[in-house]
PDB file of C-alpha atoms in Angstrom:
ATOM      1  CA  MET A   1      13.809   4.047 -19.283  1.00 58.00           C
ATOM      2  CA  SER A   2      14.533   7.374 -17.618  1.00 70.00           C
ATOM      3  CA  VAL A   3      13.241  10.880 -18.263  1.00 67.00           C
ATOM      4  CA  PRO A   4      15.738  13.201 -19.695  1.00 73.00           C
ATOM      5  CA  GLU A   5      17.237  15.523 -17.009  1.00 74.00           C
ATOM      6  CA  ASP A   6      16.539  18.628 -19.065  1.00 75.00           C
ATOM      7  CA  ARG A   7      12.788  17.892 -19.177  1.00 79.00           C
ATOM      8  CA  PRO A   8      10.791  20.772 -17.390  1.00 83.00           C
ATOM      9  CA  ARG A   9       9.218  19.760 -14.113  1.00 88.00           C
ATOM     10  CA  ILE A  10       6.052  21.123 -12.246  1.00 92.00           C
ATOM     11  CA  ARG A  11       7.197  23.788  -9.764  1.00 95.00           C
ATOM     12  CA  THR A  12       5.360  24.409  -6.356  1.00 97.00           C
ATOM     13  CA  VAL A  13       4.576  27.956  -5.715  1.00 98.00           C
ATOM     14  CA  SER A  14       2.823  27.734  -2.468  1.00 98.00           C
ATOM     15  CA  THR A  15       1.199  24.910  -0.339  1.00 98.00           C
ATOM     16  CA  ARG A  16      -1.644  24.943   2.288  1.00 98.00           C
ATOM     17  CA  VAL A  17      -2.964  21.973   4.530  1.00 98.00           C
ATOM     18  CA  ALA A  18      -6.660  21.478   3.730  1.00 97.00           C
ATOM     19  CA  TYR A  19      -7.269  18.739   6.133  1.00 97.00           C
ATOM     20  CA  ARG A  20      -5.359  16.429   8.529  1.00 97.00           C
ATOM     21  CA  ASN A  21      -6.130  13.386  10.569  1.00 93.00           C
ATOM     22  CA  PRO A  22      -4.041  10.751  12.187  1.00 89.00           C
ATOM     23  CA  TRP A  23      -3.751   8.710   8.990  1.00 88.00           C
ATOM     24  CA  MET A  24      -3.352  11.207   6.230  1.00 93.00           C
ATOM     25  CA  VAL A  25      -2.865  14.876   5.198  1.00 97.00           C
ATOM     26  CA  LEU A  26      -4.657  16.608   2.327  1.00 97.00           C
ATOM     27  CA  ARG A  27      -2.833  19.630   0.949  1.00 97.00           C
ATOM     28  CA  GLU A  28      -3.485  21.913  -1.951  1.00 98.00           C
ATOM     29  CA  ASP A  29      -0.478  23.265  -3.856  1.00 98.00           C
ATOM     30  CA  ALA A  30      -0.352  26.348  -6.149  1.00 98.00           C
ATOM     31  CA  ILE A  31       1.810  25.187  -8.946  1.00 97.00           C
ATOM     32  CA  GLU A  32       3.295  26.269 -12.286  1.00 97.00           C
ATOM     33  CA  ARG A  33       3.223  23.822 -15.091  1.00 94.00           C
ATOM     34  CA  PRO A  34       5.739  24.052 -18.006  1.00 90.00           C
ATOM     35  CA  GLY A  35       4.019  25.416 -21.067  1.00 88.00           C
ATOM     36  CA  PRO A  36       4.781  24.178 -24.520  1.00 86.00           C
ATOM     37  CA  ASP A  37       5.995  27.757 -25.379  1.00 87.00           C
ATOM     38  CA  GLY A  38       8.288  27.966 -22.332  1.00 83.00           C
ATOM     39  CA  VAL A  39       5.956  30.227 -20.483  1.00 90.00           C
ATOM     40  CA  PRO A  40       4.798  28.593 -17.098  1.00 92.00           C
ATOM     41  CA  ARG A  41       1.062  27.912 -16.718  1.00 95.00           C
ATOM     42  CA  PRO A  42      -0.395  28.544 -13.238  1.00 97.00           C
ATOM     43  CA  GLY A  43      -2.683  25.733 -11.594  1.00 97.00           C
ATOM     44  CA  ILE A  44      -3.564  23.839  -8.447  1.00 97.00           C
ATOM     45  CA  TYR A  45      -2.804  20.274  -7.462  1.00 96.00           C
ATOM     46  CA  ALA A  46      -4.451  18.379  -4.573  1.00 97.00           C
ATOM     47  CA  VAL A  47      -2.076  15.883  -2.894  1.00 97.00           C
ATOM     48  CA  VAL A  48      -2.823  13.101  -0.382  1.00 96.00           C
ATOM     49  CA  GLU A  49       0.188  12.646   1.871  1.00 95.00           C
ATOM     50  CA  LYS A  50       0.416   9.108   3.588  1.00 93.00           C
ATOM     51  CA  PRO A  51       3.380   7.325   5.089  1.00 92.00           C
ATOM     52  CA  HIS A  52       5.172   4.629   3.359  1.00 91.00           C
ATOM     53  CA  SER A  53       3.663   1.280   3.851  1.00 94.00           C
ATOM     54  CA  ALA A  54       4.010  -2.580   3.145  1.00 96.00           C
ATOM     55  CA  VAL A  55       1.934  -5.009   1.378  1.00 98.00           C
ATOM     56  CA  VAL A  56       2.694  -8.611   2.159  1.00 98.00           C
ATOM     57  CA  VAL A  57       2.059 -12.052   0.336  1.00 98.00           C
ATOM     58  CA  PRO A  58       1.841 -14.666   3.228  1.00 98.00           C
ATOM     59  CA  TRP A  59       2.806 -17.808   1.452  1.00 98.00           C
ATOM     60  CA  ASP A  60       2.722 -21.177   3.190  1.00 97.00           C
ATOM     61  CA  GLY A  61       3.761 -23.276   0.076  1.00 96.00           C
ATOM     62  CA  VAL A  62       0.236 -24.013  -0.987  1.00 97.00           C
ATOM     63  CA  HIS A  63      -2.006 -20.947  -0.064  1.00 97.00           C
ATOM     64  CA  LEU A  64      -1.625 -17.310   0.161  1.00 97.00           C
ATOM     65  CA  HIS A  65      -3.471 -15.756   3.099  1.00 97.00           C
ATOM     66  CA  LEU A  66      -5.935 -12.870   2.492  1.00 98.00           C
ATOM     67  CA  VAL A  67      -7.490 -10.512   4.826  1.00 96.00           C
ATOM     68  CA  GLY A  68     -11.097  -9.490   4.293  1.00 94.00           C
ATOM     69  CA  GLN A  69     -12.784  -6.252   5.665  1.00 91.00           C
ATOM     70  CA  ASP A  70     -15.422  -3.876   4.981  1.00 90.00           C
ATOM     71  CA  ARG A  71     -13.892  -0.961   3.086  1.00 91.00           C
ATOM     72  CA  TYR A  72     -16.107   1.955   3.842  1.00 91.00           C
ATOM     73  CA  PRO A  73     -14.911   4.284   0.988  1.00 93.00           C
ATOM     74  CA  LEU A  74     -15.855   1.570  -1.424  1.00 93.00           C
ATOM     75  CA  GLY A  75     -19.094   0.582   0.329  1.00 95.00           C
ATOM     76  CA  ARG A  76     -18.211  -3.036  -0.060  1.00 94.00           C
ATOM     77  CA  TRP A  77     -16.403  -5.933   1.279  1.00 91.00           C
ATOM     78  CA  SER A  78     -12.767  -6.295   0.058  1.00 95.00           C
ATOM     79  CA  TRP A  79     -10.344  -9.362   0.139  1.00 97.00           C
ATOM     80  CA  GLU A  80      -6.698  -8.053   0.328  1.00 97.00           C
ATOM     81  CA  LEU A  81      -3.234  -9.060   1.073  1.00 98.00           C
ATOM     82  CA  PRO A  82      -2.149  -7.749   4.543  1.00 97.00           C
ATOM     83  CA  GLN A  83      -0.888  -4.172   4.278  1.00 95.00           C
ATOM     84  CA  GLY A  84      -0.501  -1.004   6.180  1.00 92.00           C
ATOM     85  CA  ALA A  85       1.758   1.749   7.284  1.00 89.00           C
ATOM     86  CA  ALA A  86       3.565   2.675  10.534  1.00 75.00           C
ATOM     87  CA  HIS A  87       1.912   5.641  12.262  1.00 64.00           C
ATOM     88  CA  ALA A  88       2.746   7.971  15.109  1.00 50.00           C
ATOM     89  CA  PRO A  89      -0.065   9.158  17.120  1.00 42.00           C
ATOM     90  CA  ASP A  90      -0.113  12.634  15.294  1.00 47.00           C
ATOM     91  CA  GLY A  91      -0.240  11.107  11.932  1.00 46.00           C
ATOM     92  CA  ALA A  92       3.386  11.514  11.028  1.00 49.00           C
ATOM     93  CA  SER A  93       5.442   8.565  10.104  1.00 49.00           C
ATOM     94  CA  SER A  94       6.757   6.770  13.110  1.00 50.00           C
ATOM     95  CA  SER A  95      10.312   6.078  13.931  1.00 47.00           C
ATOM     96  CA  ILE A  96      10.068   2.609  12.222  1.00 48.00           C
ATOM     97  CA  ASP A  97      12.288   3.367   9.287  1.00 57.00           C
ATOM     98  CA  ASP A  98      12.916  -0.312   8.594  1.00 84.00           C
ATOM     99  CA  HIS A  99      10.284  -1.217   5.806  1.00 89.00           C
ATOM    100  CA  ALA A 100      10.765  -4.905   6.642  1.00 93.00           C
ATOM    101  CA  GLU A 101       9.692  -4.123  10.246  1.00 93.00           C
ATOM    102  CA  ILE A 102       6.541  -2.440   8.889  1.00 93.00           C
ATOM    103  CA  ALA A 103       5.875  -5.631   6.878  1.00 96.00           C
ATOM    104  CA  ARG A 104       6.332  -7.854   9.833  1.00 96.00           C
ATOM    105  CA  ALA A 105       4.119  -5.691  12.076  1.00 93.00           C
ATOM    106  CA  GLU A 106       1.348  -5.631   9.442  1.00 94.00           C
ATOM    107  CA  LEU A 107       1.562  -9.425   8.914  1.00 96.00           C
ATOM    108  CA  ARG A 108       1.419  -9.992  12.656  1.00 94.00           C
ATOM    109  CA  GLU A 109      -1.419  -7.604  13.283  1.00 92.00           C
ATOM    110  CA  GLU A 110      -3.699  -8.806  10.489  1.00 93.00           C
ATOM    111  CA  THR A 111      -2.942 -12.483  10.340  1.00 95.00           C
ATOM    112  CA  GLY A 112      -1.037 -13.478  13.457  1.00 95.00           C
ATOM    113  CA  PHE A 113       1.743 -14.934  11.222  1.00 97.00           C
ATOM    114  CA  GLU A 114       5.455 -14.533  11.946  1.00 97.00           C
ATOM    115  CA  ALA A 115       7.534 -14.875   8.784  1.00 98.00           C
ATOM    116  CA  GLY A 116      10.778 -16.993   9.053  1.00 97.00           C
ATOM    117  CA  THR A 117      11.873 -15.342   5.682  1.00 97.00           C
ATOM    118  CA  LEU A 118      10.771 -11.969   4.434  1.00 96.00           C
ATOM    119  CA  THR A 119      11.919 -11.189   0.789  1.00 96.00           C
ATOM    120  CA  ARG A 120      11.532  -7.652  -0.671  1.00 96.00           C
ATOM    121  CA  ILE A 121       9.974  -8.131  -4.139  1.00 97.00           C
ATOM    122  CA  GLY A 122       9.377  -4.632  -5.352  1.00 96.00           C
ATOM    123  CA  ASP A 123       8.574  -0.956  -4.736  1.00 94.00           C
ATOM    124  CA  LEU A 124       5.399   0.677  -5.976  1.00 95.00           C
ATOM    125  CA  ALA A 125       3.109   3.751  -5.658  1.00 95.00           C
ATOM    126  CA  PHE A 126      -0.460   3.477  -4.649  1.00 92.00           C
ATOM    127  CA  ALA A 127      -1.944   6.408  -6.717  1.00 94.00           C
ATOM    128  CA  PRO A 128       0.871   8.645  -8.106  1.00 94.00           C
ATOM    129  CA  GLY A 129      -1.622  11.155  -9.732  1.00 94.00           C
ATOM    130  CA  MET A 130      -2.971  12.252  -6.477  1.00 95.00           C
ATOM    131  CA  ALA A 131      -1.003  10.684  -3.528  1.00 95.00           C
ATOM    132  CA  ASN A 132       2.684  10.458  -2.346  1.00 94.00           C
ATOM    133  CA  GLN A 133       2.123   7.080  -0.740  1.00 92.00           C
ATOM    134  CA  THR A 134       4.691   4.357  -1.798  1.00 93.00           C
ATOM    135  CA  PHE A 135       4.713   0.734  -0.687  1.00 94.00           C
ATOM    136  CA  THR A 136       7.312  -2.052  -0.460  1.00 95.00           C
ATOM    137  CA  ALA A 137       6.034  -5.281  -1.682  1.00 97.00           C
ATOM    138  CA  TRP A 138       7.104  -8.466   0.386  1.00 97.00           C
ATOM    139  CA  LEU A 139       6.934 -12.189   0.119  1.00 98.00           C
ATOM    140  CA  ALA A 140       6.549 -13.874   3.608  1.00 98.00           C
ATOM    141  CA  THR A 141       7.474 -17.587   3.898  1.00 97.00           C
ATOM    142  CA  ASP A 142       8.327 -20.045   6.596  1.00 98.00           C
ATOM    143  CA  LEU A 143       5.277 -18.868   8.332  1.00 98.00           C
ATOM    144  CA  ARG A 144       4.569 -19.504  12.030  1.00 97.00           C
ATOM    145  CA  PRO A 145       1.032 -19.102  13.108  1.00 95.00           C
ATOM    146  CA  GLY A 146      -0.005 -16.974  16.038  1.00 93.00           C
ATOM    147  CA  PRO A 147      -3.121 -14.960  17.098  1.00 89.00           C
ATOM    148  CA  PRO A 148      -3.741 -11.848  15.062  1.00 86.00           C
ATOM    149  CA  GLN A 149      -3.022  -8.558  16.874  1.00 79.00           C
ATOM    150  CA  PRO A 150      -5.321  -5.986  15.114  1.00 74.00           C
ATOM    151  CA  GLU A 151      -5.073  -2.306  15.877  1.00 73.00           C
ATOM    152  CA  ALA A 152      -7.961  -0.790  17.900  1.00 70.00           C
ATOM    153  CA  GLU A 153      -9.449   0.534  14.720  1.00 71.00           C
ATOM    154  CA  GLU A 154      -9.463  -2.928  13.082  1.00 68.00           C
ATOM    155  CA  GLU A 155     -10.741  -4.940  16.142  1.00 65.00           C
ATOM    156  CA  GLY A 156     -13.475  -7.291  15.186  1.00 66.00           C
ATOM    157  CA  LEU A 157     -13.341  -6.107  11.511  1.00 70.00           C
ATOM    158  CA  LEU A 158     -10.845  -8.466   9.944  1.00 80.00           C
ATOM    159  CA  VAL A 159     -11.364 -12.005   8.834  1.00 89.00           C
ATOM    160  CA  GLN A 160      -8.911 -14.256   7.122  1.00 92.00           C
ATOM    161  CA  ARG A 161      -9.060 -16.643   4.109  1.00 96.00           C
ATOM    162  CA  ALA A 162      -6.452 -19.047   2.666  1.00 97.00           C
ATOM    163  CA  VAL A 163      -6.623 -19.468  -1.108  1.00 98.00           C
ATOM    164  CA  THR A 164      -4.586 -21.142  -3.743  1.00 98.00           C
ATOM    165  CA  PRO A 165      -2.920 -19.079  -6.444  1.00 97.00           C
ATOM    166  CA  GLU A 166      -5.731 -20.258  -8.858  1.00 98.00           C
ATOM    167  CA  GLN A 167      -8.377 -19.276  -6.438  1.00 98.00           C
ATOM    168  CA  PHE A 168      -6.838 -15.823  -6.005  1.00 98.00           C
ATOM    169  CA  ASP A 169      -6.777 -15.332  -9.773  1.00 98.00           C
ATOM    170  CA  ALA A 170     -10.365 -16.436 -10.016  1.00 98.00           C
ATOM    171  CA  MET A 171     -11.249 -13.853  -7.256  1.00 98.00           C
ATOM    172  CA  VAL A 172      -9.658 -11.137  -9.291  1.00 98.00           C
ATOM    173  CA  ASP A 173     -11.465 -12.315 -12.397  1.00 98.00           C
ATOM    174  CA  ASP A 174     -14.841 -12.340 -10.447  1.00 97.00           C
ATOM    175  CA  GLY A 175     -14.295  -8.809  -8.850  1.00 96.00           C
ATOM    176  CA  GLU A 176     -13.934 -10.189  -5.351  1.00 95.00           C
ATOM    177  CA  VAL A 177     -10.415  -8.829  -5.152  1.00 97.00           C
ATOM    178  CA  VAL A 178     -10.257  -5.277  -6.464  1.00 97.00           C
ATOM    179  CA  ASP A 179      -7.491  -3.787  -4.356  1.00 97.00           C
ATOM    180  CA  ALA A 180      -4.812  -2.645  -6.817  1.00 97.00           C
ATOM    181  CA  ALA A 181      -1.962  -2.991  -4.330  1.00 97.00           C
ATOM    182  CA  SER A 182      -2.813  -6.613  -3.669  1.00 98.00           C
ATOM    183  CA  ILE A 183      -3.167  -7.529  -7.444  1.00 98.00           C
ATOM    184  CA  ALA A 184       0.265  -5.706  -8.199  1.00 98.00           C
ATOM    185  CA  THR A 185       2.109  -7.458  -5.213  1.00 98.00           C
ATOM    186  CA  TRP A 186       0.742 -10.843  -6.320  1.00 98.00           C
ATOM    187  CA  HIS A 187       1.927  -9.923  -9.800  1.00 97.00           C
ATOM    188  CA  LEU A 188       5.382  -9.105  -8.487  1.00 97.00           C
ATOM    189  CA  ALA A 189       5.405 -12.427  -6.403  1.00 97.00           C
ATOM    190  CA  ARG A 190       4.737 -14.420  -9.527  1.00 96.00           C
ATOM    191  CA  ARG A 191       7.589 -12.586 -11.318  1.00 94.00           C
ATOM    192  CA  HIS A 192       9.821 -13.800  -8.480  1.00 91.00           C
ATOM    193  CA  GLY A 193       8.925 -17.412  -9.041  1.00 88.00           C
ATOM    194  CA  LEU A 194       5.931 -17.976  -6.948  1.00 82.00           C
ATOM    195  CA  ALA A 195       3.284 -20.288  -8.215  1.00 69.00           C
TER     196      ALA A 195
END
């Protein structure tokens, strides 16, 4: 279902960077919202900018493979599917434009697996009300094991766990898996015939 082309849109009046680090940019935009009477209404919008990323379901035919880590912003442990973005040292997107290569790199970094087959199963947005980050969901099969190759910031922080589809669903039900991208990607994998 598409939105009619004549539907008014929010217009950016000005923008300023409020914060920047190697992983994200926070900007504040002065905007004009369409008013019900046709008169624009001024406002502000905070936007988190992050590069496109990948979320991967590593499937060995019996188990999907999760990565666990301490998620500082949540103040808790989190079990997730392997995921991440390509970054350049200054925080801009790297030259890796191939989304499949991002998926392969994240899978290798976080689990050590190489995927013999990588299938795109969907495209989603993380938090479209506040961030521009999108991700491609992937199903990785024909897995070949190898040693994980974590980034420096993840060194010593990641653990792995192989679970059946039923165990993953129970982990979601029990609140052990709360990562929305992992849950959405698993849903897409199931819609594509997995488990």
